[in-house]
Short mmCIF file of C-alpha atoms and ligand atoms in Angstrom, two decimals:
data_model
loop_
_atom_site.label_atom_id
_atom_site.label_comp_id
_atom_site.label_asym_id
_atom_site.label_seq_id
_atom_site.Cartn_x
_atom_site.Cartn_y
_atom_site.Cartn_z
CA MET A 1 35.55 71.70 -9.34
CA LEU A 2 38.34 72.33 -6.85
CA GLN A 3 35.85 72.87 -3.91
CA PHE A 4 37.59 70.97 -1.24
CA VAL A 5 38.54 73.83 1.24
CA ASP A 6 34.78 74.93 1.28
CA ARG A 7 33.22 71.43 0.93
CA GLN A 8 33.67 68.80 4.14
CA GLN A 9 34.67 65.33 2.80
CA SER A 10 31.48 63.32 3.59
CA TYR A 11 30.95 59.94 3.15
CA PRO A 12 27.10 58.35 2.93
CA ASP A 13 25.76 57.88 6.32
CA LYS A 14 25.71 54.57 7.60
CA ARG A 15 23.28 53.29 9.92
CA PRO A 16 23.38 53.18 13.29
CA ALA A 17 25.57 50.09 14.42
CA ASP A 18 22.79 48.84 16.40
CA ALA A 19 20.36 49.02 14.05
CA ARG A 20 22.34 47.59 11.13
CA ALA A 21 23.72 44.42 13.56
CA GLN A 22 20.34 43.01 12.89
CA ASP A 23 20.55 42.47 9.34
CA PHE A 24 22.56 41.90 6.34
CA ARG A 25 21.47 45.01 4.10
CA GLU A 26 24.55 47.10 3.18
CA ILE A 27 25.30 49.52 6.19
CA ALA A 28 25.70 52.92 3.80
CA ASP A 29 22.68 54.69 2.31
CA ARG A 30 23.69 55.71 -1.15
CA TYR A 31 24.44 59.69 -2.05
CA ALA A 32 21.55 61.87 -2.62
CA ARG A 33 21.72 63.26 -6.20
CA GLU A 34 23.11 66.47 -4.28
CA ALA A 35 25.59 65.03 -1.97
CA ALA A 36 26.90 63.43 -4.69
CA GLU A 37 27.86 66.29 -7.12
CA ASP A 38 28.90 68.26 -3.86
CA GLN A 39 31.47 65.37 -3.53
CA SER A 40 32.61 65.11 -6.50
CA SER A 41 33.22 68.97 -7.07
CA ARG A 42 35.81 68.68 -4.58
CA CYS A 43 38.17 66.98 -7.00
CA SER A 44 40.92 69.30 -8.00
CA GLN A 45 41.26 68.00 -11.63
CA CYS A 46 45.00 66.83 -11.11
CA GLY A 47 47.27 66.44 -14.32
CA VAL A 48 48.70 63.77 -13.24
CA PRO A 49 45.69 61.74 -11.29
CA TYR A 50 47.07 59.65 -8.55
CA CYS A 51 44.06 58.66 -7.79
CA SER A 52 44.14 56.55 -11.24
CA VAL A 53 47.77 55.59 -11.33
CA HIS A 54 46.96 53.71 -7.92
CA CYS A 55 43.60 52.45 -8.94
CA PRO A 56 44.35 48.94 -10.27
CA LEU A 57 41.70 49.44 -13.52
CA HIS A 58 43.11 53.16 -14.34
CA ASN A 59 39.72 54.45 -14.48
CA HIS A 60 39.31 57.82 -15.35
CA ILE A 61 38.15 59.03 -12.01
CA PRO A 62 38.59 63.01 -12.37
CA ASP A 63 36.58 62.80 -15.80
CA TRP A 64 33.72 61.04 -14.39
CA LEU A 65 33.80 63.02 -11.14
CA ARG A 66 33.47 66.46 -13.08
CA LEU A 67 30.69 64.73 -15.17
CA THR A 68 28.89 63.94 -12.05
CA ALA A 69 29.64 67.59 -10.52
CA GLU A 70 28.33 68.81 -13.68
CA GLY A 71 24.89 66.61 -13.30
CA ARG A 72 25.66 64.96 -16.51
CA LEU A 73 25.56 61.29 -15.09
CA ARG A 74 24.66 59.39 -18.13
CA GLU A 75 28.05 60.66 -19.34
CA ALA A 76 29.91 59.74 -16.47
CA TYR A 77 28.13 56.11 -16.10
CA GLU A 78 29.34 55.58 -20.11
CA LEU A 79 33.03 56.32 -19.15
CA SER A 80 32.98 54.53 -16.17
CA ASN A 81 31.91 51.76 -17.95
CA MET A 82 34.67 51.36 -20.46
CA THR A 83 37.31 50.45 -17.66
CA SER A 84 35.56 48.42 -15.75
CA THR A 85 33.25 45.46 -15.56
CA MET A 86 31.28 45.95 -12.08
CA PRO A 87 31.89 49.60 -11.30
CA GLU A 88 29.34 49.63 -8.58
CA ILE A 89 30.79 46.52 -7.14
CA CYS A 90 34.48 48.15 -6.67
CA GLY A 91 32.57 51.47 -5.12
CA ARG A 92 31.44 49.19 -2.80
CA ILE A 93 34.00 46.82 -1.62
CA CYS A 94 37.77 48.07 -2.90
CA PRO A 95 39.81 49.02 -0.23
CA GLN A 96 39.74 52.59 -1.11
CA ASP A 97 41.96 54.36 1.65
CA ARG A 98 44.78 51.80 -0.01
CA LEU A 99 44.40 52.77 -3.10
CA CYS A 100 42.33 55.34 -5.14
CA GLU A 101 41.76 57.50 -2.23
CA GLY A 102 44.54 56.89 -0.49
CA ASN A 103 46.71 58.39 -3.08
CA CYS A 104 44.18 61.00 -3.59
CA VAL A 105 46.16 64.71 -3.30
CA ILE A 106 43.66 66.20 -1.36
CA GLU A 107 43.84 63.88 0.84
CA PHE A 108 48.07 64.48 1.58
CA SER A 109 46.83 68.11 1.71
CA GLY A 110 45.04 67.26 4.77
CA HIS A 111 41.35 68.28 3.84
CA GLY A 112 40.56 64.38 3.11
CA ALA A 113 40.27 62.37 -0.40
CA VAL A 114 37.50 62.87 -2.69
CA THR A 115 34.81 60.23 -1.86
CA ILE A 116 35.64 58.03 -5.27
CA GLY A 117 34.26 54.88 -4.34
CA SER A 118 31.09 56.49 -3.21
CA VAL A 119 30.58 58.16 -5.90
CA GLU A 120 31.20 55.43 -8.58
CA LYS A 121 28.79 53.48 -6.78
CA TYR A 122 26.06 56.28 -6.93
CA ILE A 123 27.03 56.30 -10.41
CA THR A 124 26.41 53.31 -11.49
CA ASP A 125 23.50 52.21 -9.38
CA THR A 126 21.78 55.43 -10.84
CA ALA A 127 22.59 53.83 -14.15
CA TRP A 128 21.12 51.16 -13.16
CA ALA A 129 17.74 52.32 -11.53
CA GLU A 130 17.62 54.62 -14.54
CA GLY A 131 17.97 51.87 -17.01
CA TRP A 132 20.91 53.43 -18.66
CA VAL A 133 22.87 49.91 -18.59
CA GLU A 134 22.33 48.44 -21.95
CA PRO A 135 22.17 44.09 -22.50
CA LEU A 136 25.16 42.65 -23.78
CA GLN A 137 25.50 43.04 -27.34
CA PRO A 138 27.54 39.91 -29.29
CA GLY A 139 30.02 40.91 -31.53
CA PRO A 140 29.73 39.13 -34.94
CA ASP A 141 29.93 35.70 -34.30
CA ARG A 142 34.08 34.07 -34.61
CA GLY A 143 33.06 30.47 -34.79
CA GLN A 144 35.38 29.55 -32.08
CA SER A 145 34.12 28.64 -28.33
CA VAL A 146 36.36 29.03 -25.07
CA ALA A 147 35.74 27.69 -21.48
CA VAL A 148 35.95 29.91 -18.89
CA ILE A 149 36.52 28.00 -15.62
CA GLY A 150 35.16 29.91 -12.38
CA ALA A 151 32.34 32.50 -12.26
CA GLY A 152 33.87 35.07 -10.25
CA PRO A 153 35.09 38.61 -10.81
CA ALA A 154 37.93 37.36 -13.10
CA GLY A 155 36.06 34.75 -14.83
CA LEU A 156 32.75 37.12 -15.26
CA SER A 157 34.70 39.74 -16.72
CA ALA A 158 37.19 37.58 -19.41
CA ALA A 159 33.72 36.06 -20.17
CA GLU A 160 31.51 39.48 -20.80
CA TYR A 161 34.68 40.78 -23.04
CA LEU A 162 35.20 37.40 -24.88
CA ARG A 163 31.52 37.65 -25.65
CA VAL A 164 31.62 41.03 -26.64
CA GLY A 165 34.28 40.20 -29.23
CA GLY A 166 32.18 37.49 -30.45
CA TYR A 167 33.34 33.96 -29.55
CA GLU A 168 30.80 31.46 -27.53
CA VAL A 169 31.37 31.79 -24.42
CA HIS A 170 31.12 28.77 -21.77
CA VAL A 171 31.17 29.44 -17.84
CA TYR A 172 31.72 26.18 -16.13
CA ASP A 173 31.38 26.90 -11.88
CA ARG A 174 31.27 23.98 -8.98
CA HIS A 175 29.02 25.98 -7.11
CA ASP A 176 25.22 26.10 -7.74
CA ARG A 177 25.29 30.09 -8.30
CA SER A 178 27.80 32.05 -10.26
CA GLY A 179 29.68 35.00 -8.74
CA GLY A 180 32.78 33.26 -6.85
CA LEU A 181 33.37 34.88 -3.79
CA LEU A 182 31.13 37.68 -4.48
CA THR A 183 28.00 35.37 -4.06
CA TYR A 184 29.16 32.98 -1.61
CA GLY A 185 32.11 34.77 0.47
CA ILE A 186 31.60 38.59 0.71
CA PRO A 187 28.80 38.89 3.10
CA GLY A 188 25.78 41.08 1.85
CA PHE A 189 26.23 43.93 4.71
CA LYS A 190 29.52 45.02 2.42
CA LEU A 191 27.43 43.88 -1.30
CA GLU A 192 24.10 42.63 -1.48
CA LYS A 193 23.18 39.99 -3.73
CA GLU A 194 21.12 41.69 -6.02
CA VAL A 195 24.33 43.81 -7.27
CA VAL A 196 25.83 40.62 -7.80
CA MET A 197 22.86 38.93 -9.24
CA ARG A 198 21.78 41.53 -11.77
CA ARG A 199 25.74 41.43 -13.29
CA VAL A 200 25.36 37.41 -13.67
CA ASP A 201 21.84 37.56 -15.24
CA ARG A 202 22.98 40.38 -17.86
CA LEU A 203 25.89 37.84 -18.92
CA LYS A 204 23.04 35.09 -19.27
CA ASP A 205 20.71 36.94 -21.29
CA GLY A 206 24.06 37.95 -23.32
CA GLY A 207 24.33 34.82 -24.31
CA ILE A 208 26.89 33.43 -22.09
CA HIS A 209 25.98 29.65 -21.34
CA PHE A 210 26.72 29.15 -17.67
CA HIS A 211 26.96 25.64 -16.53
CA GLU A 212 26.55 25.63 -12.61
CA GLY A 213 27.39 23.07 -10.38
CA PHE A 214 29.73 21.73 -12.83
CA ALA A 215 33.46 20.72 -11.19
CA VAL A 216 36.43 20.48 -13.55
CA GLY A 217 38.17 17.44 -12.02
CA GLU A 218 34.93 15.69 -11.39
CA ASP A 219 32.67 16.21 -14.05
CA ALA A 220 35.10 16.76 -16.74
CA THR A 221 39.01 16.73 -16.77
CA LEU A 222 40.78 19.54 -18.11
CA ASP A 223 41.61 17.62 -21.46
CA GLU A 224 37.85 17.14 -22.21
CA LEU A 225 37.23 20.40 -22.07
CA ARG A 226 40.27 21.50 -24.13
CA GLU A 227 39.07 19.46 -26.62
CA LYS A 228 35.64 21.01 -26.81
CA HIS A 229 36.72 24.04 -27.19
CA ASP A 230 39.28 26.57 -28.71
CA ALA A 231 40.81 28.25 -26.15
CA ILE A 232 40.28 27.61 -22.00
CA LEU A 233 40.39 30.22 -18.80
CA ILE A 234 41.51 29.11 -15.49
CA ALA A 235 39.88 31.52 -12.91
CA THR A 236 39.21 29.12 -10.32
CA GLY A 237 40.40 31.61 -7.44
CA VAL A 238 42.24 30.00 -4.39
CA TYR A 239 40.15 27.67 -1.68
CA LYS A 240 42.97 25.79 0.57
CA ALA A 241 42.24 27.15 3.63
CA ARG A 242 45.36 27.69 6.00
CA ASP A 243 44.52 25.48 9.16
CA LEU A 244 45.34 25.91 12.92
CA LYS A 245 47.86 23.76 14.37
CA ALA A 246 47.64 24.20 18.21
CA PRO A 247 46.71 20.84 19.85
CA GLY A 248 42.83 20.46 20.00
CA SER A 249 42.07 21.84 16.90
CA GLY A 250 40.00 19.16 15.86
CA HIS A 251 37.10 19.45 18.06
CA ASP A 252 33.91 20.27 16.73
CA GLY A 253 32.91 23.37 16.86
CA ILE A 254 36.28 25.02 15.35
CA VAL A 255 35.57 25.42 11.85
CA PRO A 256 36.77 27.19 8.58
CA ALA A 257 35.91 30.71 7.72
CA LEU A 258 34.38 30.35 4.37
CA ASP A 259 31.89 27.08 5.66
CA PHE A 260 30.64 29.87 8.06
CA LEU A 261 30.51 32.47 5.17
CA ILE A 262 28.92 30.34 2.68
CA ALA A 263 26.25 29.33 5.54
CA SER A 264 25.63 32.55 5.85
CA ASN A 265 24.90 33.91 2.48
CA ARG A 266 23.25 30.75 1.49
CA LYS A 267 20.74 31.16 3.96
CA GLY A 268 20.39 34.94 2.75
CA PHE A 269 19.35 33.34 -0.44
CA GLY A 270 16.79 31.55 1.27
CA ASP A 271 18.58 27.71 0.96
CA SER A 272 17.92 25.11 3.40
CA VAL A 273 21.49 25.04 5.34
CA PRO A 274 21.42 22.30 7.34
CA GLU A 275 24.80 22.94 9.25
CA TYR A 276 23.26 26.62 9.81
CA ASP A 277 19.86 24.87 11.23
CA ASP A 278 21.32 22.30 13.63
CA GLY A 279 23.95 25.12 14.78
CA SER A 280 27.30 23.75 13.50
CA LEU A 281 27.99 27.12 11.40
CA ASN A 282 25.44 29.31 13.19
CA ALA A 283 26.83 32.07 16.10
CA ALA A 284 23.33 32.26 17.82
CA ASN A 285 24.22 32.40 21.15
CA ARG A 286 27.71 31.45 21.20
CA HIS A 287 31.40 32.75 22.36
CA VAL A 288 32.68 33.05 19.01
CA VAL A 289 36.42 33.86 18.72
CA VAL A 290 37.69 34.36 15.11
CA VAL A 291 41.39 33.81 14.53
CA GLY A 292 43.04 36.04 11.76
CA GLY A 293 43.32 39.83 10.67
CA GLY A 294 42.49 39.65 7.33
CA ASP A 295 39.21 40.88 5.15
CA THR A 296 37.90 37.06 5.67
CA ALA A 297 38.35 37.35 9.79
CA MET A 298 36.72 40.76 9.37
CA ASP A 299 33.49 39.23 7.30
CA CYS A 300 33.60 36.39 10.14
CA VAL A 301 32.99 38.64 13.37
CA ARG A 302 30.38 41.18 11.96
CA THR A 303 28.77 38.00 10.49
CA ALA A 304 28.87 36.28 14.10
CA ILE A 305 27.27 39.95 15.86
CA ARG A 306 24.28 39.34 13.11
CA GLN A 307 23.55 36.08 13.99
CA GLY A 308 23.01 36.81 17.61
CA ALA A 309 26.06 35.64 19.25
CA LYS A 310 26.72 36.41 23.02
CA SER A 311 30.36 37.53 22.11
CA VAL A 312 32.62 37.83 19.70
CA LYS A 313 36.56 38.69 19.89
CA CYS A 314 38.89 38.78 17.03
CA LEU A 315 42.58 37.11 18.02
CA TYR A 316 45.06 38.37 15.69
CA ARG A 317 48.77 37.76 16.18
CA ARG A 318 50.23 41.32 15.05
CA ASP A 319 48.52 44.99 16.16
CA ARG A 320 46.51 47.13 14.71
CA ASP A 321 48.90 48.96 12.74
CA ASN A 322 50.07 45.43 11.01
CA MET A 323 47.12 43.81 10.17
CA PRO A 324 46.31 42.76 6.67
CA GLY A 325 42.44 43.93 6.80
CA SER A 326 40.96 47.15 6.16
CA GLN A 327 41.02 49.82 8.83
CA ARG A 328 37.53 50.75 7.99
CA GLU A 329 36.26 47.55 8.25
CA VAL A 330 38.06 47.23 11.96
CA ALA A 331 36.18 50.45 12.76
CA ASN A 332 33.10 49.26 11.70
CA ALA A 333 33.32 45.68 13.62
CA GLU A 334 34.11 47.64 16.62
CA GLU A 335 31.28 50.24 16.43
CA GLU A 336 29.07 46.70 15.78
CA GLY A 337 30.70 45.34 19.21
CA VAL A 338 33.13 43.11 18.49
CA GLU A 339 36.04 43.18 20.53
CA PHE A 340 39.81 42.73 18.91
CA VAL A 341 42.23 41.07 21.24
CA TRP A 342 45.54 42.28 19.63
CA LEU A 343 49.16 40.80 19.50
CA SER A 344 47.47 37.14 20.67
CA GLY A 345 47.87 33.75 19.15
CA PRO A 346 46.20 30.15 20.33
CA THR A 347 48.33 27.85 22.07
CA ALA A 348 45.70 25.08 22.57
CA PHE A 349 41.66 24.04 22.56
CA GLU A 350 39.87 22.35 25.15
CA ALA A 351 36.58 20.78 24.75
CA ASP A 352 33.31 19.39 26.69
CA GLU A 353 32.71 15.71 27.33
CA ASN A 354 30.87 15.75 23.78
CA GLY A 355 33.90 16.86 22.42
CA GLY A 356 33.00 20.26 21.68
CA VAL A 357 34.89 23.70 21.99
CA THR A 358 34.50 25.42 25.26
CA THR A 359 37.96 27.45 25.59
CA LEU A 360 40.76 28.73 23.93
CA ARG A 361 43.98 28.81 25.55
CA GLY A 362 46.36 31.46 23.71
CA THR A 363 49.76 33.69 24.25
CA ARG A 364 50.40 37.21 23.89
CA MET A 365 52.87 37.98 21.58
CA LYS A 366 54.90 40.51 20.53
CA LEU A 367 56.40 42.07 17.70
CA GLY A 368 59.98 41.53 16.50
CA GLN A 369 61.81 42.03 13.17
CA PRO A 370 60.29 42.67 9.76
CA ASP A 371 59.83 39.58 7.89
CA ALA A 372 60.08 38.99 4.25
CA SER A 373 56.42 40.78 4.16
CA GLY A 374 58.20 43.81 5.46
CA ARG A 375 55.58 43.63 8.27
CA ARG A 376 57.20 42.97 12.10
CA ALA A 377 57.10 39.67 12.72
CA PRO A 378 55.14 38.15 15.72
CA GLU A 379 57.05 36.08 18.55
CA PRO A 380 55.27 34.75 21.77
CA ASP A 381 55.96 36.43 25.08
CA PRO A 382 56.52 33.38 27.42
CA GLU A 383 54.95 35.62 30.36
CA GLY A 384 51.32 36.04 28.40
CA ASP A 385 49.08 33.07 28.54
CA PHE A 386 45.43 33.86 29.17
CA THR A 387 42.52 32.08 28.09
CA LEU A 388 39.10 32.54 26.97
CA GLU A 389 35.60 31.05 26.67
CA ALA A 390 34.69 30.05 23.25
CA ASP A 391 32.32 27.74 22.04
CA LEU A 392 32.23 28.64 18.42
CA VAL A 393 36.20 29.37 16.88
CA ILE A 394 36.50 30.00 13.27
CA LYS A 395 39.63 29.86 11.43
CA ALA A 396 40.47 32.69 9.34
CA LEU A 397 44.19 32.54 8.59
CA GLY A 398 44.01 32.77 4.45
CA PHE A 399 44.05 30.51 1.96
CA GLU A 400 45.93 29.18 -0.61
CA ALA A 401 46.11 26.85 -4.19
CA GLU A 402 44.28 23.82 -4.57
CA ASP A 403 46.87 21.28 -6.37
CA LEU A 404 45.08 21.80 -9.85
CA PRO A 405 47.44 19.59 -11.54
CA VAL A 406 46.28 16.48 -9.50
CA LEU A 407 42.68 18.08 -9.60
CA PHE A 408 42.55 18.80 -13.30
CA GLY A 409 43.82 15.13 -13.97
CA ALA A 410 46.42 17.74 -16.07
CA GLU A 411 50.17 17.09 -15.14
CA ASP A 412 52.13 19.27 -17.19
CA LEU A 413 50.20 22.34 -15.86
CA SER A 414 53.19 23.85 -14.01
CA VAL A 415 52.83 25.78 -11.04
CA THR A 416 54.85 28.07 -8.98
CA ARG A 417 56.13 27.04 -5.21
CA TRP A 418 53.11 28.20 -3.69
CA GLY A 419 50.77 26.15 -5.88
CA THR A 420 49.36 29.11 -7.65
CA LEU A 421 49.21 28.55 -11.51
CA ARG A 422 52.45 29.73 -13.27
CA ILE A 423 51.47 32.03 -16.55
CA ASP A 424 54.11 33.65 -19.07
CA HIS A 425 53.28 37.37 -17.94
CA GLU A 426 52.82 38.60 -21.60
CA THR A 427 50.62 36.30 -23.22
CA MET A 428 49.10 35.13 -19.56
CA MET A 429 49.24 31.47 -21.11
CA THR A 430 50.12 28.52 -18.93
CA SER A 431 52.44 25.64 -19.58
CA LEU A 432 49.55 24.31 -21.72
CA ASP A 433 48.75 25.55 -25.40
CA GLY A 434 45.70 27.57 -25.59
CA VAL A 435 44.93 27.23 -21.32
CA PHE A 436 45.14 30.83 -19.67
CA ALA A 437 44.92 31.76 -16.73
CA ALA A 438 43.98 34.92 -14.39
CA GLY A 439 42.44 36.09 -10.71
CA ASP A 440 43.86 34.81 -7.51
CA ILE A 441 44.72 31.64 -9.16
CA VAL A 442 47.77 33.46 -10.57
CA ARG A 443 48.06 35.92 -8.21
CA GLY A 444 47.30 34.24 -4.19
CA ALA A 445 44.60 35.59 -2.31
CA SER A 446 43.93 39.31 -3.35
CA LEU A 447 41.56 41.67 -4.63
CA VAL A 448 38.22 41.95 -6.65
CA VAL A 449 39.63 44.78 -8.69
CA TRP A 450 42.45 42.82 -9.62
CA ALA A 451 40.65 40.00 -10.43
CA ILE A 452 38.75 41.84 -13.01
CA ARG A 453 42.01 43.78 -14.37
CA ASP A 454 43.27 40.43 -14.94
CA GLY A 455 40.34 38.86 -16.60
CA ARG A 456 40.15 42.38 -19.27
CA GLU A 457 44.03 41.60 -19.83
CA VAL A 458 43.48 37.71 -20.38
CA SER A 459 40.45 38.71 -22.45
CA GLU A 460 42.73 40.00 -25.19
CA ALA A 461 45.45 37.90 -24.70
CA MET A 462 43.04 34.81 -25.45
CA HIS A 463 41.55 37.06 -28.46
CA ARG A 464 45.27 37.17 -30.04
CA TYR A 465 45.40 33.62 -29.48
CA LEU A 466 42.53 32.86 -31.46
CA LYS A 467 42.81 34.54 -34.24
CA MET A 468 46.36 33.22 -34.74
CA LYS A 469 44.92 29.92 -34.51
CA LYS A 470 42.24 30.29 -36.93
CA ILE A 471 44.74 31.85 -39.44
CA ILE A 472 46.84 28.74 -38.91
CA GLN A 473 43.92 26.46 -39.08
CA LYS A 474 43.04 28.30 -42.52
CA GLU A 475 46.82 27.78 -43.90
CA ALA A 476 46.59 24.25 -43.09
CA ALA A 477 42.91 22.97 -44.48
P1 LIG B 1 36.91 33.63 -6.84
O1 LIG B 1 36.15 35.06 -6.56
O2 LIG B 1 37.24 32.74 -5.92
O3 LIG B 1 36.08 32.97 -7.70
C1 LIG B 1 36.73 31.79 -8.25
C2 LIG B 1 35.31 30.51 -8.84
O4 LIG B 1 36.06 29.31 -9.18
C3 LIG B 1 34.49 30.07 -7.77
O5 LIG B 1 33.28 30.81 -7.94
C4 LIG B 1 34.53 29.05 -7.58
O6 LIG B 1 33.56 27.98 -7.25
C5 LIG B 1 34.86 28.30 -8.69
N1 LIG B 1 35.64 26.92 -8.97
C6 LIG B 1 36.68 26.78 -8.21
N2 LIG B 1 37.26 25.80 -8.34
C7 LIG B 1 36.51 25.30 -9.72
C8 LIG B 1 36.21 23.87 -10.02
N3 LIG B 1 37.41 22.88 -9.98
N4 LIG B 1 35.74 23.83 -11.25
C9 LIG B 1 34.44 24.62 -11.58
N5 LIG B 1 34.62 25.76 -10.80
C10 LIG B 1 35.95 26.31 -9.58
N6 LIG B 1 38.32 41.57 -2.36
C11 LIG B 1 38.07 42.80 -2.04
O7 LIG B 1 38.41 43.62 -3.17
N7 LIG B 1 37.34 43.34 -1.50
C12 LIG B 1 36.58 42.61 -0.09
O8 LIG B 1 36.23 43.45 0.16
C13 LIG B 1 37.25 41.78 0.13
N8 LIG B 1 36.55 40.62 0.55
C14 LIG B 1 36.49 39.26 0.88
C15 LIG B 1 35.77 38.26 1.69
C16 LIG B 1 36.39 36.98 1.66
C17 LIG B 1 35.71 36.40 2.80
C18 LIG B 1 37.26 36.60 1.09
C19 LIG B 1 37.76 35.21 0.77
C20 LIG B 1 37.61 37.28 -0.04
C21 LIG B 1 37.84 38.74 -0.12
N9 LIG B 1 38.13 39.70 -1.29
C22 LIG B 1 37.87 40.75 -1.25
C23 LIG B 1 38.98 39.01 -2.09
C24 LIG B 1 38.57 38.30 -3.76
O9 LIG B 1 37.07 38.26 -3.19
C25 LIG B 1 38.95 37.57 -4.22
O10 LIG B 1 40.42 38.46 -4.69
C26 LIG B 1 38.23 37.85 -5.61
O11 LIG B 1 36.85 37.40 -5.87
C27 LIG B 1 39.41 36.91 -6.67
O12 LIG B 1 38.39 36.50 -7.85
P2 LIG B 1 38.69 35.29 -8.71
O13 LIG B 1 37.32 35.54 -10.04
O14 LIG B 1 39.73 34.99 -9.06
O15 LIG B 1 38.00 33.61 -8.08
FE1 LIG B 2 38.84 53.41 -6.57
FE2 LIG B 2 38.47 50.59 -6.83
FE3 LIG B 2 36.84 52.49 -8.20
FE4 LIG B 2 39.42 51.82 -8.56
S1 LIG B 2 37.58 50.66 -8.83
S2 LIG B 2 38.02 53.83 -8.75
S3 LIG B 2 40.17 51.42 -7.02
S4 LIG B 2 37.17 52.07 -5.86
FE1 LIG B 3 40.48 64.37 -8.26
FE2 LIG B 3 41.99 63.39 -5.92
FE3 LIG B 3 42.38 62.10 -8.39
FE4 LIG B 3 43.31 64.45 -7.94
S1 LIG B 3 43.71 62.53 -7.04
S2 LIG B 3 41.89 64.34 -9.97
S3 LIG B 3 42.16 65.24 -6.03
S4 LIG B 3 40.29 62.30 -6.87
#
């Protein structure tokens, strides 16, 4: 260990930008064994490991780095698996520069952080390849059943822990495939779909009942599910897209980001997608402008490149330093040919005689004083009007919670002023007895790793509730 002075930081090689822009495979190779051992040996085994402190799962990072450096990979996997239901997924898509790696002491000493995410991915990918990932073992049957609404990372993590705890678990999701945004939001070049599906299959094989294509609110009310199950978890994420308010924003060819990404991901699964085939949700041969500066916008611009757009621009109202998306993703997008138009916002859209968008009119922005989020607020520059050719405009302005009390026919379900579910942070229970909530529907749009952490915590809270419920029922009998 402690080799950070002699051994340079080295991430797995990325494929050349022009090659990776041709397909939806992940852009980086996996470490070879020697490289993983070398990179792990750079860790200085801190007494207080800030990497773990800043990992939402508090993964035992220095310990599994040491085991990897010593060639004890199976033990490294077992340790990594103890705190995470999806280590190979987090290794791929966590914004490590803001979490574990961004807080590595070696980064602060100017030597470049230990490449924690890439090692984490290597360890568990190897475990899958070697057959070390064991089938899910359900605990002794407790005779109680739970419903999980939403098969994203929060719901799936909770489902796994509850099944291991001996509960009968039913997962309901309105999509025809499980995985939530891991499956239909995040593109394959960040997270290949087989990586998600093998996790889902492991849960199915472990006896968790999946009800795919089942929309709560349409196929059943919340009360109907409460009658069938001893406890409920709502982990439905946030899906109400924020809209553009500029004149002309209703023209054809101005589309929501998630519709565009879902169509592309479905195509990747080999599904028939009429909106992709008829060109409405397909960037091929189009001048594409994506409005927004978060992870979703980054995924849209890079998807458009892969679909064969004529040009791809990302319009964002703040500058590079003040954008919410990961800097790594911006760099990847630039390498692949995306042009960033910083400090700019749309003011109007023009269309041709058939109603299809042709032009985006915009204005330059200046940064004013910091707003409530701590970032400097953009203000329009009256001198800065411009136009861009645009025959596909993708709106990636963020997501808010849907109106769940109305959707679920549950007026007593208490929400915050942002529409997210209000929970008691001790019990993780909503205003309804036995109904819990976790993930983005509580936090607002967040990260996969936080959803996994919430799934872990809510499963413990539900377990405490269900044990008490059983005692009360026994005493009453
Ligand atoms: P979700 O993953 O949203 O899952 C919720 C599930 O609930 C969905 O499957 C949905 O179909 C289902 N559902 C909703 N309503 C109902 C209903 N009424 N009935 C039945 N089922 C229902 N995070 C990262 O850490 N790294 C990234 O690189 C990253 N990239 C992202 C890219 C995009 C395009 C987006 C949109 C988000 C990205 N995120 C990323 C954020 C991350 O995906 C989310 O924070 C995370 O998936 C939230 O998990 P969740 O389980 O709470 O909800
Ligand atoms: Fe880093 Fe995410 Fe892995 Fe934690 S889960 S160690 S933050 S990559
Ligand atoms: Fe190792 Fe960096 Fe974590 Fe310290 S902060 S234990 S050097 S990975």
